[in-house]
mmCIF file of C-alpha atoms in Angstrom:
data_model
loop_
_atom_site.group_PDB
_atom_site.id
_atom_site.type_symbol
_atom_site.label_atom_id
_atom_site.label_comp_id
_atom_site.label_asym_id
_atom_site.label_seq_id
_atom_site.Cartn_x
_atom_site.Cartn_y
_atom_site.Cartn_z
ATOM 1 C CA UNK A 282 0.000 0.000 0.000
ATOM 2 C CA UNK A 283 1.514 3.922 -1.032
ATOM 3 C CA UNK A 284 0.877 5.203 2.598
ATOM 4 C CA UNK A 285 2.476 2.463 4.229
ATOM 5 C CA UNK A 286 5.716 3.096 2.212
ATOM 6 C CA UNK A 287 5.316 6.677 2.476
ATOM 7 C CA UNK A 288 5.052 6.426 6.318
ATOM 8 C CA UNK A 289 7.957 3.632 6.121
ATOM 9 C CA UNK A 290 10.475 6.216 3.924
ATOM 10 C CA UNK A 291 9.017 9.291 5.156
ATOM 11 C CA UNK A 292 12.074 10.936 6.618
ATOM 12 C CA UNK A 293 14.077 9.861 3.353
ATOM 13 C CA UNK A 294 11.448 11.244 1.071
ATOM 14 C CA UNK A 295 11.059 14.447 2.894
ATOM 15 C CA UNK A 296 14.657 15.103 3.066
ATOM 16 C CA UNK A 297 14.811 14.605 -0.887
ATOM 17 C CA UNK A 298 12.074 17.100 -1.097
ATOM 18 C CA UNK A 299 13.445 19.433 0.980
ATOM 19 C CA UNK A 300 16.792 19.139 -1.600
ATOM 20 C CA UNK A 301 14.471 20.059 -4.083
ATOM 21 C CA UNK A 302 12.690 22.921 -2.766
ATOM 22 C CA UNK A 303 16.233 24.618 -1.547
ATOM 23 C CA UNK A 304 17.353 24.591 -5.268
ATOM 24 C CA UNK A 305 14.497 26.173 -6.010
ATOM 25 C CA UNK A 306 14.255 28.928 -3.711
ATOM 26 C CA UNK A 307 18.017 29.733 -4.119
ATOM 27 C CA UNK A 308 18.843 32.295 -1.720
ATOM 28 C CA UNK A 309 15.151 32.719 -0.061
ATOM 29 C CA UNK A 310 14.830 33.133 3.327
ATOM 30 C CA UNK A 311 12.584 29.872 5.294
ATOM 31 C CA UNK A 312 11.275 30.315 8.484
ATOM 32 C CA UNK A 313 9.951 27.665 11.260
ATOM 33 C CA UNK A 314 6.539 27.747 9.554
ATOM 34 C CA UNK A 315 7.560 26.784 5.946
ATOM 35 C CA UNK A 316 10.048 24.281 7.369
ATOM 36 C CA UNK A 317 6.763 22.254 8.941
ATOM 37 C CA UNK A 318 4.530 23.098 6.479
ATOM 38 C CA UNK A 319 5.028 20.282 3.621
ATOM 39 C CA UNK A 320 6.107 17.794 6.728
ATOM 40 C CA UNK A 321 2.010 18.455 7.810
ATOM 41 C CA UNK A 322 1.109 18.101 4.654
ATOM 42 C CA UNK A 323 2.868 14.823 4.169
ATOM 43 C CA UNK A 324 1.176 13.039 7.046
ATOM 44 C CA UNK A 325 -1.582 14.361 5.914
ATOM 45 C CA UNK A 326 -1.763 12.766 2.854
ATOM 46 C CA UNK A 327 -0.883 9.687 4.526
ATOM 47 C CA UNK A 328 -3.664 9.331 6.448
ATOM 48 C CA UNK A 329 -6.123 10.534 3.352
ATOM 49 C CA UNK A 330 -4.251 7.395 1.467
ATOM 50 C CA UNK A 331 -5.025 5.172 4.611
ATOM 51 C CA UNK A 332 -8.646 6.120 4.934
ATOM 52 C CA UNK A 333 -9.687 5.795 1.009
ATOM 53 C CA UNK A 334 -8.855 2.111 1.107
ATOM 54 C CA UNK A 335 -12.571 1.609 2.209
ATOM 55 C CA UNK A 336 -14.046 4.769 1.104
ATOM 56 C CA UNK A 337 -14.537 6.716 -2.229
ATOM 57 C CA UNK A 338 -16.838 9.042 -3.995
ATOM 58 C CA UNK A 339 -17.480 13.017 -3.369
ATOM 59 C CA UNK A 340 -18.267 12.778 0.348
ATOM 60 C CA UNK A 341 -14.762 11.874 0.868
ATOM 61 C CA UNK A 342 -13.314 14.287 -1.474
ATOM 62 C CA UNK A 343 -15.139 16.993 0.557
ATOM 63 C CA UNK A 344 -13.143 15.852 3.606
ATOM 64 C CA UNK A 345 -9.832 15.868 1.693
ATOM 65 C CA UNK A 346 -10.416 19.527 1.042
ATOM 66 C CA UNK A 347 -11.062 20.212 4.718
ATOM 67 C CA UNK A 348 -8.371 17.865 5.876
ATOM 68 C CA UNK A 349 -5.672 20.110 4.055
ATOM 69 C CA UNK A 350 -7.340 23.949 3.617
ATOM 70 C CA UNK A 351 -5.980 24.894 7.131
ATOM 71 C CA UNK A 352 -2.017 23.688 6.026
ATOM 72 C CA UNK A 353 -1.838 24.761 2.962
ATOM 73 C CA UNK A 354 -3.456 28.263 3.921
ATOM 74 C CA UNK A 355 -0.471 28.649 6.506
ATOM 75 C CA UNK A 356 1.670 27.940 3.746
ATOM 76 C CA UNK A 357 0.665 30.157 1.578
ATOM 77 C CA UNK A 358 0.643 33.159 4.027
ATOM 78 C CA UNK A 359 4.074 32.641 5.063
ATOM 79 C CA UNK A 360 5.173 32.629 1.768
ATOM 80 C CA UNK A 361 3.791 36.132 0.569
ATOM 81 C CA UNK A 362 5.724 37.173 4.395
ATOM 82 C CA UNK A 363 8.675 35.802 3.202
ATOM 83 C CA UNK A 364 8.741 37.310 -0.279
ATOM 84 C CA UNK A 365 7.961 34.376 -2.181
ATOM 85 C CA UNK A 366 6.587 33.860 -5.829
ATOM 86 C CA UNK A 367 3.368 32.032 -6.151
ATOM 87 C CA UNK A 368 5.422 30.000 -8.775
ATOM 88 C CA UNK A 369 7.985 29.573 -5.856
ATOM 89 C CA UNK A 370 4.374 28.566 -3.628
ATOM 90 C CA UNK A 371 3.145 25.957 -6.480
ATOM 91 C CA UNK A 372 6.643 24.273 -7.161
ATOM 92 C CA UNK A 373 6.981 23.516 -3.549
ATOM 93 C CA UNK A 374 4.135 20.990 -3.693
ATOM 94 C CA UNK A 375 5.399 19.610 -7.276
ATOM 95 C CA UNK A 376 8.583 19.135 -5.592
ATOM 96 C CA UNK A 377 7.148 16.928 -2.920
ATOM 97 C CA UNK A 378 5.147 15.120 -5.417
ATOM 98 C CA UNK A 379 8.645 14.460 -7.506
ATOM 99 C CA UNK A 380 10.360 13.187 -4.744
ATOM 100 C CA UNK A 381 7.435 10.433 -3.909
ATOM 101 C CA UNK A 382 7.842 9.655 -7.798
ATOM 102 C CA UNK A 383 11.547 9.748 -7.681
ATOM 103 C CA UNK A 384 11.863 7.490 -4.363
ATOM 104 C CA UNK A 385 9.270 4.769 -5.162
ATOM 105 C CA UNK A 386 10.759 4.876 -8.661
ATOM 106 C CA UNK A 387 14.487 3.979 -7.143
ATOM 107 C CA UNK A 388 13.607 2.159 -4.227
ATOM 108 C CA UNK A 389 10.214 0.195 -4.464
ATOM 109 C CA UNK A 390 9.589 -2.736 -6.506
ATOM 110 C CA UNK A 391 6.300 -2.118 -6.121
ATOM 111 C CA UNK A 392 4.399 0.569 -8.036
ATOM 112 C CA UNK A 393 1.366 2.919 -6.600
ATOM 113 C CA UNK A 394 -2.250 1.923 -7.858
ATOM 114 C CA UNK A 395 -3.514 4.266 -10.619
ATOM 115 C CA UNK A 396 -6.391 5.359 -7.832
ATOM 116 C CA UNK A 397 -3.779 6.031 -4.889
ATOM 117 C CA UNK A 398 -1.874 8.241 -7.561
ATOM 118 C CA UNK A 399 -5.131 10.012 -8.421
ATOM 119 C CA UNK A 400 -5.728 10.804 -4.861
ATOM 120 C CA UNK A 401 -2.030 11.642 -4.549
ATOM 121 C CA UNK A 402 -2.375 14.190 -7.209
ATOM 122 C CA UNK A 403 -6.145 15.266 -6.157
ATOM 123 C CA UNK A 404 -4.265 16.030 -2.778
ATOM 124 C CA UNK A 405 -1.958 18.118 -4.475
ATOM 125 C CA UNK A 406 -4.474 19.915 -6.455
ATOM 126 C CA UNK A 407 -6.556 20.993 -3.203
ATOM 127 C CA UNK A 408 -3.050 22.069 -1.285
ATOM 128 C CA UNK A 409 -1.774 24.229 -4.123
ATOM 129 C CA UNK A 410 -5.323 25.751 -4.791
ATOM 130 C CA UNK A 411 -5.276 26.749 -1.199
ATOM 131 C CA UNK A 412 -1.851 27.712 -0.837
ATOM 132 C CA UNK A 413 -2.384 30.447 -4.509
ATOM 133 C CA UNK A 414 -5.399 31.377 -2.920
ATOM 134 C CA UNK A 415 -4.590 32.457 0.556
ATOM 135 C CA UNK A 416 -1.156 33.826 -1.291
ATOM 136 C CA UNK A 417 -3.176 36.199 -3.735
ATOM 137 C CA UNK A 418 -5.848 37.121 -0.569
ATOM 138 C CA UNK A 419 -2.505 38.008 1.556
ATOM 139 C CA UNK A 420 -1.285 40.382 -1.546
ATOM 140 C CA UNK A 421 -4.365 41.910 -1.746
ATOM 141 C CA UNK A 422 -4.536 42.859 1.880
ATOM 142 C CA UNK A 423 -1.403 43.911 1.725
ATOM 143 C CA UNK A 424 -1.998 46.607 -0.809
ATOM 144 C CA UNK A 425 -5.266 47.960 0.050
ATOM 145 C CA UNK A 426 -3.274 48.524 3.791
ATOM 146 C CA UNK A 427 -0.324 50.503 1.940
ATOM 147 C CA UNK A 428 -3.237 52.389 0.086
ATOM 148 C CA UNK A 429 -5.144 53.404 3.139
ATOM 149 C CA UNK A 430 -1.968 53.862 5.143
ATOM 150 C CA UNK A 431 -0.887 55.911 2.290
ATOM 151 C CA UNK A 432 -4.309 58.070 1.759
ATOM 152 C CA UNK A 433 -3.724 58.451 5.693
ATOM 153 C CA UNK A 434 -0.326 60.121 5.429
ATOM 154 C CA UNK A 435 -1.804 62.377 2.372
ATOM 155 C CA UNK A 436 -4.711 63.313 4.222
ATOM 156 C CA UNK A 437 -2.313 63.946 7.462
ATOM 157 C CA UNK A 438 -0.290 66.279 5.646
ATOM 158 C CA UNK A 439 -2.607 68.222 3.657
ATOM 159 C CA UNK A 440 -5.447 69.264 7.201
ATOM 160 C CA UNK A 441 -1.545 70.380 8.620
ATOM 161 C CA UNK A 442 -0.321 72.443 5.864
ATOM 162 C CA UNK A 443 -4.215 74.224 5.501
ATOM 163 C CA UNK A 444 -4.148 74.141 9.149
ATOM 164 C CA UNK A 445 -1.276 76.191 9.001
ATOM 165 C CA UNK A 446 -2.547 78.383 5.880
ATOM 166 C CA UNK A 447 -6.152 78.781 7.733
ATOM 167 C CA UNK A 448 -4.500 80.443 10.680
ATOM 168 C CA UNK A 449 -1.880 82.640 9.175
ATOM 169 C CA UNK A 450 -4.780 83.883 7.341
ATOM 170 C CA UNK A 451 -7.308 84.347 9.868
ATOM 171 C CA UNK A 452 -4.741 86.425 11.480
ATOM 172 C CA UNK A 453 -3.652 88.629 8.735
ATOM 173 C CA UNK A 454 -7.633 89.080 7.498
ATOM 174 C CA UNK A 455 -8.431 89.950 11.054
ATOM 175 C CA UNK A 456 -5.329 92.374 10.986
ATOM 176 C CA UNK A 457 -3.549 91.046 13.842
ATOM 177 C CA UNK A 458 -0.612 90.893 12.185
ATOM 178 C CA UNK A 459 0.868 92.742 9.091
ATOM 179 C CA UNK A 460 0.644 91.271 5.467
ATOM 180 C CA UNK A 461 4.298 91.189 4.718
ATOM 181 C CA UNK A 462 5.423 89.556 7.979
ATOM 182 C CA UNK A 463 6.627 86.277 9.257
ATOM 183 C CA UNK A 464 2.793 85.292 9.381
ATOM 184 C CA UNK A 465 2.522 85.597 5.610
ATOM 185 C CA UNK A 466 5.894 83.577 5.112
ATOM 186 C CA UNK A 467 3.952 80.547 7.174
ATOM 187 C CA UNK A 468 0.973 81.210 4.594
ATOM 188 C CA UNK A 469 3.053 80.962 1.576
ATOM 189 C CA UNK A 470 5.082 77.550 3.113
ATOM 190 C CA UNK A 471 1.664 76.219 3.812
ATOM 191 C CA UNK A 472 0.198 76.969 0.100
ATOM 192 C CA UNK A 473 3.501 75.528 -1.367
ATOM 193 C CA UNK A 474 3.318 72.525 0.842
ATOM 194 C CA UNK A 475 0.090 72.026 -0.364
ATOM 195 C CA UNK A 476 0.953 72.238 -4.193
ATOM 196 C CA UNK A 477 3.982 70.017 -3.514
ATOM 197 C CA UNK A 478 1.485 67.385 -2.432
ATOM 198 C CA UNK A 479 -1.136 68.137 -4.839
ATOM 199 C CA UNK A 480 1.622 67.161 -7.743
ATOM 200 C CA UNK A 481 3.316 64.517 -6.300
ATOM 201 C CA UNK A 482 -0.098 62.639 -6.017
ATOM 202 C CA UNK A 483 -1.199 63.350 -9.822
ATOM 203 C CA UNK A 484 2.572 62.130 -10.679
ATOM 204 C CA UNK A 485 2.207 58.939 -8.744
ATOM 205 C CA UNK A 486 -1.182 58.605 -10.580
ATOM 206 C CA UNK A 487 0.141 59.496 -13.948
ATOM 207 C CA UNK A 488 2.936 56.562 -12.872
ATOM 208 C CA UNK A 489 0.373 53.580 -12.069
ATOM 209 C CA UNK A 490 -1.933 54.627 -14.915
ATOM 210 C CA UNK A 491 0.470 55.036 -17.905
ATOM 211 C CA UNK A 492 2.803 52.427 -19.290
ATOM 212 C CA UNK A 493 4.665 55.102 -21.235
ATOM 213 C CA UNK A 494 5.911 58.440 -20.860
ATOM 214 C CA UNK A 495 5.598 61.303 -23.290
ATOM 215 C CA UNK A 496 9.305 61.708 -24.316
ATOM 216 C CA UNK A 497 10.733 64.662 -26.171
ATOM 217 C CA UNK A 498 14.308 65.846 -26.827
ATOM 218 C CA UNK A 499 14.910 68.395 -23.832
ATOM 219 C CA UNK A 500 18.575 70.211 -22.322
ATOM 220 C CA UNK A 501 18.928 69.428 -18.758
ATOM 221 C CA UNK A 502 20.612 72.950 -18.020
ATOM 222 C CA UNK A 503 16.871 73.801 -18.880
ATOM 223 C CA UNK A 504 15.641 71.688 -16.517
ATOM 224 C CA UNK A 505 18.385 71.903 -13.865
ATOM 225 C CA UNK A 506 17.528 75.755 -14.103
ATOM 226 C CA UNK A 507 13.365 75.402 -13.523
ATOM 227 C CA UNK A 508 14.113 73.432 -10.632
ATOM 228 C CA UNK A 509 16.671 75.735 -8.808
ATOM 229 C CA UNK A 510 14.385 78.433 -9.489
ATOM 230 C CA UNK A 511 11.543 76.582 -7.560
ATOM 231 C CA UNK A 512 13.732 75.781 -4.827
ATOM 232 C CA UNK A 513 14.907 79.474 -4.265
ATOM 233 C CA UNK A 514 12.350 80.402 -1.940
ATOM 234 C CA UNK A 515 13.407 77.289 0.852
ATOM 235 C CA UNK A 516 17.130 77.972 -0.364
ATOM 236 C CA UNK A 517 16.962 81.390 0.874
ATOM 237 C CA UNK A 518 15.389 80.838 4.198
ATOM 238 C CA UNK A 519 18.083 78.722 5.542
ATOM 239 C CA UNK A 520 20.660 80.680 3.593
ATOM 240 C CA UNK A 521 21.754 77.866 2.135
ATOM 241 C CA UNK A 522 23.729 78.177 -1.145
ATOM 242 C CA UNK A 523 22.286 76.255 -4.494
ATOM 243 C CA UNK A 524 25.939 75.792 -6.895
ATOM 244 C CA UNK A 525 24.515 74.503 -10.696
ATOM 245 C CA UNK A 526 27.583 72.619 -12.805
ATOM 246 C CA UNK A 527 25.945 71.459 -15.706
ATOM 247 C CA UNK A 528 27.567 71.403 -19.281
ATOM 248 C CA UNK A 529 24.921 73.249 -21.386
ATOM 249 C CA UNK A 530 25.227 71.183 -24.638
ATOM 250 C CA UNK A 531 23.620 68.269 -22.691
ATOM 251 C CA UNK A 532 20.081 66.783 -24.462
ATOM 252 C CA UNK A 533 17.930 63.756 -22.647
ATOM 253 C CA UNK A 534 14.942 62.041 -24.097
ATOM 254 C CA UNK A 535 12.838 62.295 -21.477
ATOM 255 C CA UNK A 536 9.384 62.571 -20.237
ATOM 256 C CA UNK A 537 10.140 66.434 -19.351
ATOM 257 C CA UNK A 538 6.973 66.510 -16.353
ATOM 258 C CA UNK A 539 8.660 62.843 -14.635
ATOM 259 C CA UNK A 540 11.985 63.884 -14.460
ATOM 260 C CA UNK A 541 10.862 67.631 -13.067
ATOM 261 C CA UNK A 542 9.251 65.986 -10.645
ATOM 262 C CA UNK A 543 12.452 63.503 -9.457
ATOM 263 C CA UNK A 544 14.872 65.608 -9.849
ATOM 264 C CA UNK A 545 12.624 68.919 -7.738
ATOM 265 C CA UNK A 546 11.901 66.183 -4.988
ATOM 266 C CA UNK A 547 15.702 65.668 -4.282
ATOM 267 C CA UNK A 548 16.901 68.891 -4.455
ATOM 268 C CA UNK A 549 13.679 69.900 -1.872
ATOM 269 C CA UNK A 550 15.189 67.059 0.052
ATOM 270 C CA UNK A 551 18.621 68.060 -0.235
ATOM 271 C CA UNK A 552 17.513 71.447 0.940
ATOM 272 C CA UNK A 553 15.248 69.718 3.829
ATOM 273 C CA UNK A 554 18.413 67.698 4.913
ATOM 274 C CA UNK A 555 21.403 70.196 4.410
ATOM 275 C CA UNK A 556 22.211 72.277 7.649
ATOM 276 C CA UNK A 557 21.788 76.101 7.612
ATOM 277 C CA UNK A 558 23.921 77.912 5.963
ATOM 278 C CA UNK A 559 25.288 75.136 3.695
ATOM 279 C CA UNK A 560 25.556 74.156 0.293
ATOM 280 C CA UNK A 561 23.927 72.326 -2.299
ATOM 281 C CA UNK A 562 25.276 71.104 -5.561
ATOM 282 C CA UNK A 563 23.391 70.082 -8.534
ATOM 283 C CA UNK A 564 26.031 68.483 -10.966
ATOM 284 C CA UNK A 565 25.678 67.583 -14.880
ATOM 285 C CA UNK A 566 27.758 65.626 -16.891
ATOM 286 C CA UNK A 567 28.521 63.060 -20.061
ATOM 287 C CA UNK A 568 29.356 59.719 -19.424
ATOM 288 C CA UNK A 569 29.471 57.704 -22.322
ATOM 289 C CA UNK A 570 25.954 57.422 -23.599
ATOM 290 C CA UNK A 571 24.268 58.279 -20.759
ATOM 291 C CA UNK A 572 24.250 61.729 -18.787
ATOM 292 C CA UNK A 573 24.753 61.829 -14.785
ATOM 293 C CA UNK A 574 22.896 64.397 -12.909
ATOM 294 C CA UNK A 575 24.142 64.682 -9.362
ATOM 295 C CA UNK A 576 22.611 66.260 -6.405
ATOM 296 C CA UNK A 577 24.617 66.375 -3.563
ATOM 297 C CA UNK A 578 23.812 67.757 0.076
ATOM 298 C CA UNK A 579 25.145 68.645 3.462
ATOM 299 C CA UNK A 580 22.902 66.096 5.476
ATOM 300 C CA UNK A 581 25.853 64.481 7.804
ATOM 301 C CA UNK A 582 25.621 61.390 6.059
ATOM 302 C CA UNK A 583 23.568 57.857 6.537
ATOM 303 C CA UNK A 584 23.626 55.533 8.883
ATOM 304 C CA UNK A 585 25.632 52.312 8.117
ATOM 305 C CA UNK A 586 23.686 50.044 5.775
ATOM 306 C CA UNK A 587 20.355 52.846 5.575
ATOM 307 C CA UNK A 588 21.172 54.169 1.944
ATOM 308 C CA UNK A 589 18.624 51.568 0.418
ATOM 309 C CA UNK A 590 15.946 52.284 2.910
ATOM 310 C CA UNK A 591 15.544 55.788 1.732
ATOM 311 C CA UNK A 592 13.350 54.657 -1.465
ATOM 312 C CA UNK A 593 11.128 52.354 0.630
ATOM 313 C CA UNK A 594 7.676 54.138 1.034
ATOM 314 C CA UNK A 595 7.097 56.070 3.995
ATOM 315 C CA UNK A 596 10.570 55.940 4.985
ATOM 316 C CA UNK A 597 11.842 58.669 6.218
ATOM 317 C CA UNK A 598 15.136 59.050 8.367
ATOM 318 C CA UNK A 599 16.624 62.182 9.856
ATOM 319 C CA UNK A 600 14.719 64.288 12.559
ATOM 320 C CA UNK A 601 12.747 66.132 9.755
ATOM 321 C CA UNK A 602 9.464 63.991 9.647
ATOM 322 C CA UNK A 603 7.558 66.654 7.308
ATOM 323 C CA UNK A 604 6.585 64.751 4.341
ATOM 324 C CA UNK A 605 5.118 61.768 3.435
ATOM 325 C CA UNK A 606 7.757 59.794 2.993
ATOM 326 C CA UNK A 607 7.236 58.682 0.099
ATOM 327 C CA UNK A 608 8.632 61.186 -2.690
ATOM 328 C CA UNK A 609 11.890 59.012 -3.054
ATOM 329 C CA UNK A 610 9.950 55.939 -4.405
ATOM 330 C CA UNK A 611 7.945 58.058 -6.128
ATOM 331 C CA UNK A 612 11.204 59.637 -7.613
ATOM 332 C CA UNK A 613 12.558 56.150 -8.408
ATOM 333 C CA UNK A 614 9.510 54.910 -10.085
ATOM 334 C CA UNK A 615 9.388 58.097 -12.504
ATOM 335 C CA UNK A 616 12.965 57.661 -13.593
ATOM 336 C CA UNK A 617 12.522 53.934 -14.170
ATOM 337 C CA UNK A 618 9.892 55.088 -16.743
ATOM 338 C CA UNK A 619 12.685 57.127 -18.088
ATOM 339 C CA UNK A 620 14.839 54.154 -18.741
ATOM 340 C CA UNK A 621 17.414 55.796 -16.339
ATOM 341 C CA UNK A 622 18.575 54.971 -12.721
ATOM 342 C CA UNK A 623 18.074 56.310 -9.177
ATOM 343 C CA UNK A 624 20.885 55.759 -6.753
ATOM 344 C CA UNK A 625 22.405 57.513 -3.873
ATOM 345 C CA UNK A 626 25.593 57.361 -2.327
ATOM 346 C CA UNK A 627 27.043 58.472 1.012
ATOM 347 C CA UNK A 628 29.746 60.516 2.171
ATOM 348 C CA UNK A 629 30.273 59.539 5.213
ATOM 349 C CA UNK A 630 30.090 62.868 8.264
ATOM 350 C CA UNK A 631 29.697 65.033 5.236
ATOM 351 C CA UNK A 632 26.486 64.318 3.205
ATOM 352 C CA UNK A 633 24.698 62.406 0.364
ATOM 353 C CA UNK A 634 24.979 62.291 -3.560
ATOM 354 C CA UNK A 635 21.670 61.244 -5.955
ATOM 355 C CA UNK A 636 22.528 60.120 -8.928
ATOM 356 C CA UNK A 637 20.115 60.178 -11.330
ATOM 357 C CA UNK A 638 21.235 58.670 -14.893
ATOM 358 C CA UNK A 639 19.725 58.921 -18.511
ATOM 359 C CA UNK A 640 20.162 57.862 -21.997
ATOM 360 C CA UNK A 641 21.818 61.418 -23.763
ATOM 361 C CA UNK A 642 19.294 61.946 -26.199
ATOM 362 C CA UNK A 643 21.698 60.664 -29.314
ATOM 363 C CA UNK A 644 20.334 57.520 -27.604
ATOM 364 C CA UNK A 645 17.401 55.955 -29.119
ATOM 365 C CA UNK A 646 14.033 56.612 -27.568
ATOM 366 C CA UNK A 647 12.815 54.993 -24.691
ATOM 367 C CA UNK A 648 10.648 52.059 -24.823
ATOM 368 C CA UNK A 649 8.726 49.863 -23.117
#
């Protein structure tokens, strides 16, 4: 009888499996949970075998289902925790079913009855249909948290910054204090606070809603200049210095509005960041094909090991916590559309360089 070998070999069988699987997840991460799961699932299936010897029909397929729903649900959640694939998920269980092949193949002179390997595979069937499905449920979740966590943070930020605007008004209307004041300063921060957030949300939705951007030939000393002369205002006020080097016969092919948008949130940032009184470069240059635009600040520097963590949303490091936190992967995402390159690099006690890089536009266009 299958389950009596299965039970018999079951440590050598499992231990092939597990072979199996590790090829397949390569350099994944496992976890207590996954390590049990297929074990579960391999008793079981041995005790399904054992009780169809003197059953059949749809009652007891039913009871299959129930039997492993619970298992293979617990699989599949810890995989999407673990960062696994759903092909990653699936090939799991088809590894356990090739090592039962493989083992009775080399070590059984007996072979399986066609209806123990149908309820072997019907087994399989139920587990992997549970596994996808509590896998896909778990991704779903997952997102409609990030979108109400991030609708939370937009709608956090925007009742502060008309907060803000509300009062300094209220004040000025009410002529408690004069119009060309400090108080009017904190109404014209709030305003551009609230633009800033306005058209980082319609670039995010442009970026989730369009599969291409609208390229066009463009110099980036044109850019470079539209975006210093944004930034002038928040410059000023912490008389910090904004130093332009780029080579004015430089041409991208760009989508002009995505790569405003990137390259105004890090120099805003580098602004944010850089201590009063300091300096900000903005950098342009050839290299090869491709043209590096630098922005470097006067943060201090990153923590060991934290560069990465800067373009994961709602990160936000530093004791600055204005912002949503997520302009960085915003930034990222809109020069991936670009066919270019986000990166930073730190200097460590001194500050950080972004590095965003392009195709020149003797490149050919962008596609998809």
């Amino acid at each position: 009888m299958l389950h009596e070998f299965l039970l018999a070999e079951r440590d050598e069988i499992l231990a092939l499996c597990s072979k199996k699987i590790a090829r397949l997840a390569d350099s994944m991460s496992s976890s207590d949970e996954m390590e049990r799961g297929l074990p579960v699932f391999y008793d079981e299936l041995i005790e399904v075998l054992r009780a169809d010897i003197d059953e059949s029909g749809e009652a007891h397929n039913n009871s299959i289902e129930s039997v492993h729903r619970a298992s293979a649900e617990r699989r599949g959640k810890e995989s999407l925790k673990l960062g696994y694939s759903i092909s990653q998920v699936v090939h799991g269980y088809g590894a356990l079913c090739q090592a039962i092949t493989q083992y009775i193949q080399e070590n059984s002179s007996e072979t399986a009855s066609p209806r123990e390997f149908n309820r072997l595979n019907f087994c399989l069937d139920i587990a992997i249909a549970e596994a996808v499905t509590e896998f896909n449920r778990g991704q779903r979740e997952n997102a409609e948290r990030d979108e109400v966590l991030r609708l939370g943070f937009l709608a956090h930020e925007l009742r502060n910054a008309l907060t803000s605007a509300s009062l300094a008004s209220q004040l000025i209307i009410t002529g408690k204090v004069g119009a060309n004041g400090s108080t009017s300063r904190i109404l014209e921060n709030a305003h551009r606070r609230m633009r800033d957030i306005i058209d980082r949300s319609l670039v995010e939705v442009r970026l989730r809603n369009e599969s291409t951007g609208q390229y066009q030939r463009c110099r980036v000393i044109h850019l470079v200049s539209e975006v210093e002369a944004t930034a002038w205002f928040e410059a000023s006020a912490k008389s910090i210095q904004v130093c332009v080097e780029v080579a004015p016969e430089l041409e991208v092919f760009i989508d002009r509005h995505l790569i405003i948008s990137a390259l105004s949130n890090l120099v805003q940032n580098a602004i944010k960041f850089t201590k009063q009184g300091g300096i900000v470069w903005i950098r342009g240059k050839a290299v090869g094909g491709r043209v590096l635009l630098e922005i470097e600040d006067q943060c201090g520097g990153l923590p060991p090991g934290e560069a990465e963590e800067l373009f994961k949303a709602f990160s936000q490091m530093g004791t600055d916590k204005s912002g949503l936190g997520i302009g960085l992967t915003i930034s990222r995402r809109a020069v991936s559309l670009n066919k270019g390159i986000l990166s930073v690099r730190d200097i460590p006690h001194q500050g950080c360089v972004f590095s965003i890089d392009l195709p020149k536009a003797s490149s050919p266009l962008p596609t998809t």
